[in-house]
Amino acid sequence: HLLAAYKAAIAKLKLDEAAAAATADAGSNGSQQQYEDTSGTAAKQTAAASSSSAAATQTAMHYSGGAGRGRVGSKGKATTAAAGDSTRKKKQKVAADDSFSPPVAAAATANGPSTAADASSVQQQQQQLSSQRLKQWRHFAADVEAAERASNAAEGGFAFAFIEGALVKALRNGWWLLLDEINLAPPEVLERIAGILEAHPPPTSNVGATSCSAGFNGGSTIESNIADASSGLLLVERGDVSIIHRHPRFRLVAAMNPATDAGKRDLPPQLRSRFTEFWVSEPRSREDLAQLVGGYLAGTGPSLPMNSVVDLYLAAKATAETKLTDGAGQRPAYSLRTLCRALDFARQAAPVYGLQRALWDGFSMSFLTQLSPESAPKLEGIMVKQLLPGGTKALKTLLRPPSRPTPGNNHVLFEQFWLERGPLPLPALGAADDGSARRFVLTPSVRQQCCNLARCVLAHRHPILLQGPTSSGKTSLVAYLAAQTGHKFVRINNHQHTDLQEYLGSWVPDEQGRLVFREGALVSALRQGHWIVLDELNLAPTEVLEALNRLLDDNRELFVPELQEVVRPHPHFMLFATQNPPGAYAGRKALSRAFRGRILELHVEELPDSELADILHQRCGVAPSYAAKMVMVMRELQRRRQRSNVFAGRHGFITPRDLFRWAERGAVGYEQLAVDGFMVLGERLRGQQERGVVAEVLEQVLRIKLDMYRVYQEVGSEPLHRLQEAAAAADIAHQQAAVAAAAA
């Protein structure tokens, strides 16, 4: 309605007539003031409506800005912010400038002059317009037409707007801006900020600093003099022709890890030369570390074991550099963040578990659980020496479950840990229920892995990475613990072409054909407090993983550019990830030390043969003797594959997952067991030689003669007949359902 009113007012002025451009600059003050009041009110209303609509339609890029979302709705509610912004400025200028408005009050209405006298008055007042005012009105008329076109185009459709990013806002308002992991940004992004770093400050101005801290053990800091407000940024993406000048108080701070780490690269020399660089090393002195320990543990007990904790940390770092390896055979990356997470855990758990138990669990969570079975006892001995004066004898008593924490019924006792309970009901079958109507078998090794995972979940802040060989039960552990604590379990499978849209969401058409933003699984889990697992983490591209750094840090937040919103997690939200060790499996890459430092690592080892046979017996219902023979077949096939084809890996023939498929066939007798085994393991192989290896191992372990040709001859075409009968029955049922639906 406001657009129509302005169009009517413009039409009455007859701006296209040549006579209107040469009129005098005079008019009635009373009538002019009356028009200014009316026009000013309408302009303010239009500006407010345009501002509200534009605010509801914006999203942003990370740095300078970018295309964002609009608003889907009725006519006049969805307009492009660019047209709305320009029109809004013009309308505000109409209302504010005393010498701008023509002296006619009725021109701001949509009804037009009602009498011939009004028309004569309009013509007389038009002649009083100066050429400058006419020019301004013509510009305003063009803006109104643009706004109307945008409104018509957006009716039932969609409008995009350019939204300024954090860099532009900081540049305007004089904020201090931190560009974290700057050497991960694409070269074209770095080129856009190069102009900001060019200027030299006046002699009397303060010097701004851009720091680039690098490395998990240290870093470099970069300082640039950027106090000169005469330079700035030109947003060619928005079509600007004028530079956004830099605020005198604007400061730019950047941080990066050295290019020696995986996925990191050096800054371009032409950009790096514009910075003054500082190397920020990790504090290693006992005094600094003792002060850090005292700050974290303040108020947790009368006497704090600061010296013991410092000695433990220094001894763990020294041992890790020479003797310790993680589950992937690499040196563990202990850093100051590892120590801080152990201390933070101890501070939170001390009121319920006591300081000594909290320190033991904190260091086990941060330092111990990622190690290989050969290295874990070495570090555990150092922990016992520094944290347990009574030796290992006191450990069993120390790890007993404490009394229920307050408040009352919102915790679940899992082994020796009280875990926060989720909103879902607990499993009906108790500890044997994995939440998917299948039996979960708790063998000694599985129980220990569950305890390690529960210890990490107790902190309820840090992301957890489970690393181990294929089919070792990594994802099953998380799903089981989620079911036992009443949390919803969500899973995302990564691959080499995973992009951020799978995590954050994307624009999709709704039922009316309009574009709407549908949130991804990660954003939904953040909002609703689900437990989410990022499966095969090291298959995802590095740039996708590094984009999650903000969520993995201790501030735990995720920025969604399409929504222009920072999403903070629900109190129940937990982030897990699983992966196979890099190098041993094709396509798996090593994560950077900086990325690994943000995640609690938990190594999941393969199950012992006796426990795997017990799980087959209890979960699949096969006889214990059959289960033992099946495990023997798996080990023999793995040994042969590893000896004959090292690049295929020892799991090339068979994995524990194949054992469950084999066992679920319910064979009776060793001959039938061998036939089922060959159908599962041998028929999927293309090479006749590999098929012969599978048949040979089955005959050797099960002590039978396997003749698959005879088996297929005896069976004949019976399986085909059964399949055809099932298909025919399904067709009949479908036809009957269609007839019933038509009759209804």
C-alpha atoms as one frame of an Amber mdcrd trajectory, in Angstrom:
protein
   0.000   0.000   0.000   2.853   2.388   0.754   4.430   1.697  -2.636   1.124
   2.449  -4.317   0.816   5.709  -2.357   4.260   6.856  -3.433   3.535   5.968
  -7.047   0.372   8.055  -6.939   2.256  11.009  -5.468   4.967  10.746  -8.131
   2.369  10.518 -10.907   0.763  13.796  -9.796   4.074  15.633 -10.143   4.289
  14.764 -13.864   8.070  14.511 -13.701   8.435  13.725 -17.393   7.133  17.130
 -18.570   9.799  19.580 -19.647   7.974  22.484 -18.068   8.352  20.965 -14.605
  12.130  21.178 -14.791  12.223  24.968 -15.074   9.988  26.093 -12.223  10.814
  28.521  -9.419  12.175  27.554  -6.049   9.440  28.906  -3.820   6.279  27.731
  -2.140   3.933  28.011   0.745   5.587  27.212   4.063   2.323  26.096   5.653
   1.353  23.649   2.930   4.968  22.470   2.560   5.164  21.704   6.285   1.875
  19.825   6.083   3.197  17.707   3.211   6.475  17.072   5.007   4.605  15.714
   8.027   2.510  13.387   5.885   5.358  12.316   3.624   7.760  11.943   6.551
   5.342   9.659   8.412   4.795   7.482   5.355   8.510   7.360   4.673   9.275
   6.260   8.208   6.615   3.569   8.020   7.980   2.340   4.705  11.568   2.421
   5.990  10.548   0.461   9.082   8.682  -2.122   6.999  11.576  -2.421   4.584
  14.091  -2.730   7.416  12.015  -5.422   9.133  11.625  -7.385   5.902  15.311
  -7.104   5.063  16.350  -8.177   8.547  14.274 -11.318   8.196  15.799 -12.245
   4.859  19.555 -12.142   5.433  22.385 -14.653   5.722  26.133 -14.100   5.525
  29.481 -15.288   4.323  32.329 -15.619   6.847  34.500 -12.696   5.811  33.204
  -9.956   3.519  29.655 -11.305   3.182  27.647 -13.012   0.490  24.305 -14.140
  -0.760  21.812 -14.908   1.950  18.291 -16.102   2.255  15.151 -14.042   1.826
  11.664 -14.504   3.166   8.913 -16.490   1.531   5.491 -14.915   1.909   2.813
 -12.655   0.487   3.291  -9.612  -1.693   5.218  -6.825  -0.036   6.817  -9.117
   2.575   9.651 -10.579   0.515  11.869  -8.033  -1.213  15.504  -7.948  -2.072
  17.532  -6.261   0.603  19.567  -4.388  -1.976  16.519  -2.644  -3.463  14.919
  -2.245  -0.062  18.067  -0.717   1.395  18.435   1.793  -1.405  14.735   2.707
  -1.310  14.817   3.025   2.449  17.630   5.574   2.287  15.766   7.599  -0.310
  12.552   7.570   1.695  14.324   8.672   4.832  15.901  11.512   2.882  12.463
  12.585   1.633  11.195  12.903   5.189  14.295  14.566   6.636  15.193  17.252
   4.104  13.113  20.422   4.598  13.856  21.684   1.098  13.042  18.392  -0.619
   9.267  17.862  -0.463   6.802  19.678  -2.723   4.163  21.706  -0.849   1.224
  19.383  -1.358  -0.285  17.290   1.399  -2.606  15.307  -0.794   0.275  13.999
  -2.907   1.120  11.388  -0.256  -2.290   9.751  -0.535  -3.287   7.050  -2.935
  -6.645   8.540  -3.911  -5.477  11.578  -5.944  -7.119  15.034  -6.140 -10.869
  14.879  -5.712 -11.730  18.202  -7.345 -10.629  20.432 -10.208  -9.331  22.909
  -7.644  -7.027  20.258  -6.223  -5.716  19.500  -9.709  -5.071  23.190 -10.305
  -3.271  23.408  -6.969  -1.080  20.457  -7.917  -0.144  22.088 -11.216   0.704
  25.355  -9.462   2.834  23.616  -6.841   4.608  21.558  -9.509   5.811  24.764
 -11.125   7.431  25.713  -7.826   9.823  22.751  -7.914  13.449  23.469  -8.716
  15.434  21.369 -11.160  17.454  19.901  -8.293  14.310  18.751  -6.494  12.927
  17.260  -9.663  16.146  15.289 -10.131  15.884  13.963  -6.593  12.254  12.969
  -7.160  13.189  11.171 -10.371  15.809   9.117  -8.492  13.244   8.365  -5.822
  10.726   7.277  -8.466  13.281   4.826  -9.919  13.867   3.351  -6.468  10.137
   2.914  -5.904   9.821   1.088  -9.223  12.726  -1.198  -8.289  11.141  -1.962
  -4.922   7.817  -2.734  -6.582   9.448  -5.078  -9.089  11.233  -6.886  -6.254
   7.992  -7.180  -4.306   6.137  -8.616  -7.301   8.956 -11.047  -8.031   9.046
 -12.202  -4.425   5.316 -12.895  -4.170   5.148 -16.608  -3.408   8.817 -16.885
  -4.389  12.202 -16.198  -2.937  14.552 -13.233  -2.572  18.286 -13.274  -1.849
  20.207 -10.456  -0.226  23.868  -9.625   0.187  24.774  -9.707   3.874  27.933
  -8.199   5.263  30.252 -10.655   6.961  32.191 -10.383  10.216  35.178  -8.686
   8.550  33.092  -5.891   7.036  31.191  -5.319  10.268  34.416  -5.188  12.259
  35.891  -2.812   9.684  32.948  -0.422  10.040  32.512  -0.551  13.799  36.119
  -0.708  14.957  35.977  -4.198  16.447  38.902  -6.518  17.085  38.623  -9.496
  14.731  40.330 -12.897  15.126  40.908 -14.971  11.975  41.658 -18.405  13.408
  43.589 -20.949  11.309  44.254 -18.282   8.683  46.506 -20.550   6.636  43.546
 -22.866   5.986  41.649 -20.140   4.124  41.567 -20.379   0.298  44.025 -18.106
  -1.551  41.213 -16.026  -3.053  39.951 -15.196   0.461  43.399 -14.144   1.613
  43.793 -11.896  -1.428  40.637  -9.998  -0.460  42.071  -8.955   2.915  45.492
  -7.991   1.562  44.405  -4.401   0.911  43.446  -3.893   4.536  47.012  -4.640
   5.610  48.618  -2.157   3.226  48.127   1.160   5.031  50.640   2.788   7.373
  49.397   4.506  10.521  49.790   8.223  11.209  52.697   9.105  13.522  50.343
   9.685  16.464  48.083   6.663  16.059  48.200   3.443  18.018  49.543   0.317
  16.407  47.174  -2.584  15.850  48.276  -6.169  16.084  47.553  -9.202  13.993
  48.809 -12.287  15.775  49.284 -15.653  14.173  49.883 -18.287  16.839  51.053
 -21.578  15.441  51.562 -25.133  16.403  50.234 -27.356  19.111  53.508 -26.770
  20.921  53.829 -23.148  19.930  53.020 -20.646  17.274  53.807 -17.436  15.485
  52.185 -14.073  15.977  51.748 -11.575  13.167  51.349  -7.836  13.704  50.210
  -5.367  11.081  49.887  -1.642  11.343  46.303  -1.003  10.321  45.313   2.186
  12.090  45.038   4.300   8.939  41.308   4.847   8.325  41.904   6.100   4.798
  42.130   2.593   3.339  39.415  -0.004   3.410  37.580  -2.689   1.475  35.652
  -2.524  -1.801  32.769  -4.994  -1.967  32.642  -5.796  -5.650  30.372  -8.740
  -4.816  27.642  -6.268  -3.905  28.342  -3.944  -6.792  29.782  -1.165  -4.619
  31.761   1.637  -6.234  32.882   3.258  -2.975  35.319   1.854  -0.437  34.247
   0.885   3.072  36.732   2.858   5.124  38.440   1.262   8.062  37.540   2.436
  11.534  40.546   3.822  13.457  39.998   1.321  16.277  39.803  -1.727  13.992
  42.340  -4.433  14.839  42.969  -7.734  13.064  44.333 -10.777  14.907  45.118
 -14.027  13.082  46.275 -17.411  14.337  47.707 -20.429  12.557  49.620 -23.640
  13.073  52.934 -24.270  11.302  52.805 -25.621   7.761  54.656 -28.749   8.929
  51.382 -30.293  10.166  48.960 -32.322   8.037  46.641 -30.169   5.957  48.410
 -26.898   6.845  50.127 -24.644   4.320  52.243 -21.524   4.413  50.785 -18.096
   3.872  51.579 -16.589   0.461  54.840 -14.607   0.722  53.221 -11.396  -0.541
  50.658 -11.599   2.284  53.019 -12.777   4.997  55.372  -9.870   4.316  52.643
  -7.469   5.443  52.621  -8.940   8.953  54.967  -8.708  11.890  55.321 -12.262
  13.143  55.566 -13.646  16.681  56.242 -17.222  17.689  54.093 -18.273  20.658
  55.631 -21.249  22.424  53.939 -23.562  24.884  54.794 -22.902  28.550  57.087
 -25.591  29.889  58.468 -24.190  33.148  57.333 -25.801  36.370  56.258 -22.440
  37.795  53.898 -21.733  34.896  52.460 -25.233  34.958  51.986 -25.174  38.746
  50.123 -21.887  38.469  47.904 -23.397  35.774  47.156 -26.499  37.878  46.405
 -24.395  40.928  43.998 -22.215  38.970  42.004 -25.193  37.706  41.910 -27.114
  40.982  41.250 -24.150  43.269  38.495 -24.969  45.748  38.471 -28.732  45.139
  40.278 -29.736  48.334  42.330 -28.541  51.284  45.710 -29.646  49.890  46.247
 -29.656  46.140  48.769 -32.124  44.627  50.151 -29.502  42.234  53.710 -30.847
  42.158  52.523 -34.402  41.503  50.309 -33.273  38.624  53.119 -31.206  37.079
  55.557 -34.129  37.411  53.019 -36.462  35.802  52.457 -34.114  32.853  56.171
 -33.575  32.192  56.916 -37.299  32.514  54.044 -38.184  30.145  55.304 -35.740
  27.497  58.861 -37.010  27.768  57.793 -40.652  27.563  55.451 -39.968  24.638
  58.312 -38.624  22.528  60.330 -41.830  22.830  58.342 -44.837  24.065  54.590
 -44.411  23.625  52.432 -45.035  20.556  48.721 -44.667  20.014  46.397 -47.213
  18.433  47.529 -46.195  14.930  51.228 -46.606  15.726  51.883 -42.843  15.897
  53.328 -40.763  18.700  50.570 -39.331  20.916  50.195 -35.542  20.645  50.082
 -34.430  24.291  49.725 -30.668  24.602  48.641 -28.017  27.059  45.052 -28.575
  25.894  45.352 -32.252  26.933  46.412 -31.219  30.435  43.709 -28.566  30.714
  40.995 -31.042  29.776  42.196 -33.495  32.410  42.180 -30.727  35.031  38.783
 -29.450  33.912  37.368 -32.969  34.266  38.886 -33.278  37.742  37.386 -29.957
  38.825  33.897 -31.000  37.679  34.020 -34.551  39.059  35.701 -33.818  42.403
  32.505 -32.931  44.335  31.008 -36.392  43.587  34.029 -38.674  43.128  36.674
 -36.972  45.263  39.794 -35.191  44.016  42.074 -38.240  43.849  39.578 -40.322
  41.859  38.733 -37.314  39.649  42.424 -36.758  38.805  42.892 -40.440  37.981
  39.876 -40.506  35.695  40.811 -37.158  34.126  44.312 -38.278  33.162  43.002
 -41.663  32.027  40.503 -39.906  29.772  42.960 -37.413  28.249  46.263 -39.311
  28.228  45.716 -43.060  28.622  42.792 -44.311  26.536  44.300 -43.368  23.159
  47.385 -45.554  23.636  48.023 -48.969  22.158  47.814 -52.046  24.427  51.630
 -52.181  24.534  52.046 -48.526  25.586  49.171 -48.129  28.033  50.857 -50.026
  30.949  53.933 -47.763  30.690  51.926 -44.579  31.204  49.683 -46.219  33.777
  52.757 -46.966  35.882  53.711 -43.259  35.834  50.158 -42.316  36.843  50.165
 -44.759  39.754  53.486 -43.372  40.964  52.341 -39.727  40.930  48.651 -39.967
  41.828  48.319 -43.075  44.041  50.701 -43.083  47.023  49.262 -46.450  48.098
  50.071 -48.129  44.777  47.778 -50.250  42.634  46.198 -51.902  45.688  44.246
 -48.728  46.378  42.986 -48.488  42.791  40.205 -51.050  43.124  38.798 -49.300
  46.180  39.192 -45.918  44.537  37.136 -46.898  41.480  34.019 -47.962  43.376
  30.825 -46.126  42.357  30.017 -43.175  44.637  26.605 -42.326  46.013  23.983
 -40.903  43.634  24.665 -37.242  42.829  22.033 -34.606  43.387  19.503 -33.785
  42.034  17.735 -37.118  42.312  16.584 -39.188  39.354  18.323 -37.583  36.359
  21.404 -39.851  36.442  21.985 -43.474  35.416  24.621 -45.697  37.038  26.711
 -47.276  34.270  29.474 -49.447  35.686  31.182 -47.097  38.201  29.996 -43.795
  36.651  26.837 -41.766  37.170  25.872 -40.524  33.697  23.270 -37.889  32.942
  19.979 -39.390  31.813  18.391 -38.387  28.504  14.742 -37.767  27.613  14.055
 -41.223  26.105  12.861 -44.205  28.178  15.513 -46.683  29.260  15.699 -50.120
  27.532  13.216 -52.671  28.773  15.764 -55.536  28.752  18.279 -53.705  30.919
  22.012 -54.021  30.347  21.598 -56.595  27.538  19.544 -54.230  25.327  21.393
 -52.211  22.688  18.334 -50.177  21.742  17.709 -51.996  18.428  15.984 -55.117
  19.771  19.237 -57.084  19.625  21.270 -58.608  22.397  24.432 -56.773  23.454
  27.032 -59.096  24.972  29.283 -57.548  27.626  32.522 -59.534  27.540  35.442
 -58.345  29.721  37.065 -56.402  26.864  33.770 -54.850  25.798  33.023 -53.888
  29.383  36.389 -52.142  29.695  35.793 -50.235  26.452  32.362 -49.181  27.732
  33.943 -47.916  30.947  36.482 -45.864  29.000  33.710 -44.399  26.853  31.518
 -43.666  29.891  34.422 -41.819  31.526  34.714 -39.563  28.480  30.941 -39.001
  28.389  30.965 -38.021  32.064  32.773 -34.778  31.166  29.903 -34.061  28.735
  31.823 -31.298  26.953  34.488 -32.751  24.727  34.110 -34.575  21.380  35.232
 -38.210  21.380  37.052 -40.098  18.612  36.971 -43.911  18.629  39.773 -45.355
  16.495  40.280 -49.014  15.748  40.211 -51.732  13.071  37.141 -52.407  11.006
  34.246 -54.252  12.671  35.718 -53.800  16.145  32.434 -52.410  17.502  33.227
 -48.672  17.601  29.805 -47.442  16.503  28.025 -50.177  18.454  29.628 -48.959
  21.682  28.202 -45.459  21.222  24.764 -46.761  20.214  24.681 -49.055  23.250
  25.678 -46.317  25.702  23.126 -43.922  24.154  20.374 -46.518  24.639  21.440
 -47.227  28.215  21.279 -43.530  29.126  18.120 -42.603  27.205  19.619 -40.483
  24.408  18.728 -40.532  20.719  21.504 -41.896  18.495  22.165 -40.245  15.088
  24.762 -41.338  12.534  26.417 -39.583   9.563  28.526 -41.677   7.174  31.455
 -39.723   5.752  33.058 -40.306   2.386  35.636 -38.673   0.148  33.059 -36.249
  -1.304  31.362 -35.217   1.934  30.601 -31.489   2.050  29.365 -29.148   4.755
  25.802 -29.281   3.441  25.473 -32.816   4.780  26.327 -31.466   8.243  24.702
 -28.018   8.244  21.820 -28.315   5.752  20.850 -26.951   2.339  18.138 -25.115
   0.431  15.373 -27.421  -0.819  11.929 -26.803  -2.357   8.910 -27.266  -0.105
   5.436 -28.524  -1.052   4.578 -25.199  -2.728   7.805 -25.131  -4.722   9.395
 -22.407  -2.599  12.967 -22.664  -1.395  13.359 -23.283   2.320  16.430 -24.094
   4.378  16.371 -27.627   5.754  18.819 -28.134   8.598  21.320 -30.962   8.422
  21.723 -33.788  10.911  24.467 -32.006  12.872  22.477 -28.787  13.377  19.353
 -30.754  14.348  21.340 -32.807  16.854  22.835 -29.621  18.312  19.418 -28.092
  18.857  17.659 -31.197  20.174  20.419 -32.734  22.292  21.022 -35.950  20.341
  24.175 -38.069  20.365  25.661 -37.930  16.868  28.394 -40.108  15.374  30.511
 -38.964  12.411  31.445 -42.346  10.958  34.691 -42.786   8.969  35.892 -39.336
   9.996  39.230 -39.467   8.186  37.505 -40.130   4.871  35.976 -36.634   4.844
  37.908 -33.809   3.105  40.271 -31.830   5.320  38.509 -28.507   4.677  35.220
 -30.009   5.902  36.807 -31.282   9.105  38.633 -28.031   9.840  35.337 -26.148
   9.445  34.192 -27.946  12.619  37.005 -26.476  14.741  34.665 -23.923  16.296
  32.384 -26.699  17.523  35.265 -28.860  18.730  36.799 -26.066  20.811  35.804
 -25.541  24.414  33.348 -22.750  23.526  31.271 -25.351  21.584  29.364 -23.351
  18.997  28.601 -23.753  15.317  28.091 -20.917  12.838  25.569 -21.593  10.055
  26.170 -19.057   7.240  22.843 -19.748   5.520  20.943 -18.850   8.683  23.347
 -16.124   9.849  23.125 -17.805  13.234  25.477 -19.184  15.858  23.997 -22.459
  17.151  24.989 -23.476  20.656  24.496 -27.076  21.751  21.702 -28.476  23.860
  22.921 -29.615  27.315  22.501 -33.286  26.301  24.354 -32.977  22.978  27.418
 -35.162  22.465  29.652 -35.484  19.411  31.397 -38.770  18.591  33.500 -39.832
  15.628  34.886 -43.168  14.443  37.664 -44.033  12.041  40.033 -46.783  10.964
  43.742 -46.136  11.498  45.373 -44.206   8.624  47.793 -46.132   6.442  46.333
 -49.546   7.166  43.146 -48.858   5.181  42.842 -47.338   1.715  41.761 -43.692
   1.518  42.185 -42.985   5.222  44.339 -39.948   5.931  46.122 -38.788   9.061
  44.389 -36.025  10.978  46.403 -32.935  11.844  47.827 -32.699  15.341  45.830
 -29.526  15.950  42.601 -31.311  15.038  43.440 -34.378  17.121  44.235 -32.106
  20.058  40.617 -30.937  20.070  39.217 -34.483  20.392  39.446 -37.081  23.130
  40.862 -40.204  21.510  39.786 -43.697  22.497  41.526 -46.709  20.980  39.268
 -49.737  20.374  41.238 -52.945  20.020  40.056 -56.115  18.271  38.243 -58.598
  20.470  40.130 -61.711  21.616  39.121 -64.919  19.819  37.469 -66.433  22.885
  35.286 -63.340  23.442  34.346 -63.140  19.758  33.232 -66.795  19.827  31.217
 -66.109  22.979  29.451 -63.169  21.285  28.601 -65.349  18.255  27.154 -67.978
  20.570  25.045 -65.594  22.685  23.927 -63.184  19.979  23.380 -65.498  17.001
  22.495 -68.706  18.804  25.126 -70.945  17.169  26.723 -73.759  19.096  29.939
 -72.864  20.974  31.910 -75.423  18.925  30.623 -73.890  15.664  31.502 -70.384
  16.891  35.065 -71.433  17.751  35.556 -73.031  14.314  34.230 -69.934  12.553
  36.696 -67.716  14.416  39.514 -70.100  13.466  38.485 -69.795   9.796  38.578
 -65.993  10.063  42.059 -65.917  11.602  43.490 -68.332   9.027  42.048 -66.318
   6.123  43.456 -63.118   7.619  46.906 -64.656   7.948  46.902 -65.832   4.333
  45.666 -62.506   2.962  48.246 -60.548   4.937  51.020 -62.852   3.713  49.979
 -62.919   0.054  48.675 -59.385  -0.562  49.930 -56.850   1.920  48.234 -53.930
   0.145  44.758 -55.451   0.530  45.138 -55.726   4.303  44.449 -58.729   6.452
  40.707 -57.989   6.452  40.481 -58.452   2.693  38.926 -61.912   2.937  36.797
 -61.613   6.065  35.885 -59.267   8.918  34.011 -59.941  12.181  30.935 -58.472
  10.501  31.042 -61.354   7.988  31.088 -63.815  10.872  27.712 -62.554  12.070
  26.241 -62.925   8.566  27.607 -66.445   8.434  26.325 -67.368  11.897  22.815
 -66.025  11.248  22.258 -68.651   8.540  21.681 -71.219  11.293  23.673 -74.136
   9.848  23.249 -77.657  11.263  26.301 -79.874  10.810  29.823 -78.968   9.773
  29.173 -79.670   6.102  26.284 -77.201   6.011  28.401 -74.762   8.020  31.128
 -74.977   5.364  28.620 -74.499   2.520  27.171 -71.401   4.230  30.662 -70.075
   4.837  31.635 -70.397   1.196  28.417 -68.726   0.047  29.130 -65.744   2.320
  32.887 -65.495   1.831  33.750 -67.179  -1.469  30.940 -66.320  -3.862  31.694
 -62.593  -3.677  35.266 -63.092  -4.953  35.987 -62.668  -8.662  39.275 -64.580
  -8.906  39.187 -68.366  -9.068  42.427 -68.526  -7.098  40.992 -66.547  -4.165
  37.831 -68.663  -4.196  40.062 -71.724  -3.997  41.845 -70.276  -0.941  38.528
 -69.828   0.883  37.423 -73.384   0.041  40.800 -74.775   1.138  40.675 -73.020
   4.523  37.104 -74.183   5.149  38.050 -77.786   4.374  41.190 -77.565   6.539
  39.512 -76.080   9.640  36.144 -77.876   9.475  37.673 -81.193   8.292  35.170
 -81.808   5.494  35.316 -82.091   1.701  33.624 -79.129   0.059  32.118 -79.740
  -3.406  30.100 -76.662  -4.360  29.241 -78.075  -7.822  27.521 -81.033  -6.184
  25.765 -78.712  -3.726  24.344 -76.603  -6.529  23.308 -79.714  -8.489  21.438
 -81.124  -5.499  19.743 -77.860  -4.744  18.859 -77.367  -8.401  16.408 -74.646
  -9.243  14.552 -74.821  -5.939  15.817 -71.399  -4.706  14.705 -69.835  -8.003
  11.250 -71.394  -7.645  10.932 -70.092  -4.079  11.934 -66.620  -5.238   9.393
 -66.688  -8.057   6.647 -67.859  -5.708   7.433 -65.062  -3.256   7.370 -62.477
  -6.046   4.032 -63.773  -7.345   2.519 -63.674  -3.865   3.709 -60.097  -3.458
   2.129 -59.115  -6.793  -1.213 -60.658  -5.782  -1.171 -58.856  -2.441  -0.399
 -55.562  -4.199  -3.282 -56.022  -6.656  -5.711 -56.864  -3.867  -4.667 -53.761
  -1.954  -5.168 -51.610  -5.067  -8.663 -53.047  -5.640  -9.592 -52.436  -1.993
  -8.346 -48.865  -2.176 -10.327 -48.221  -5.393 -13.481 -49.657  -3.836 -13.051
 -47.467  -0.754
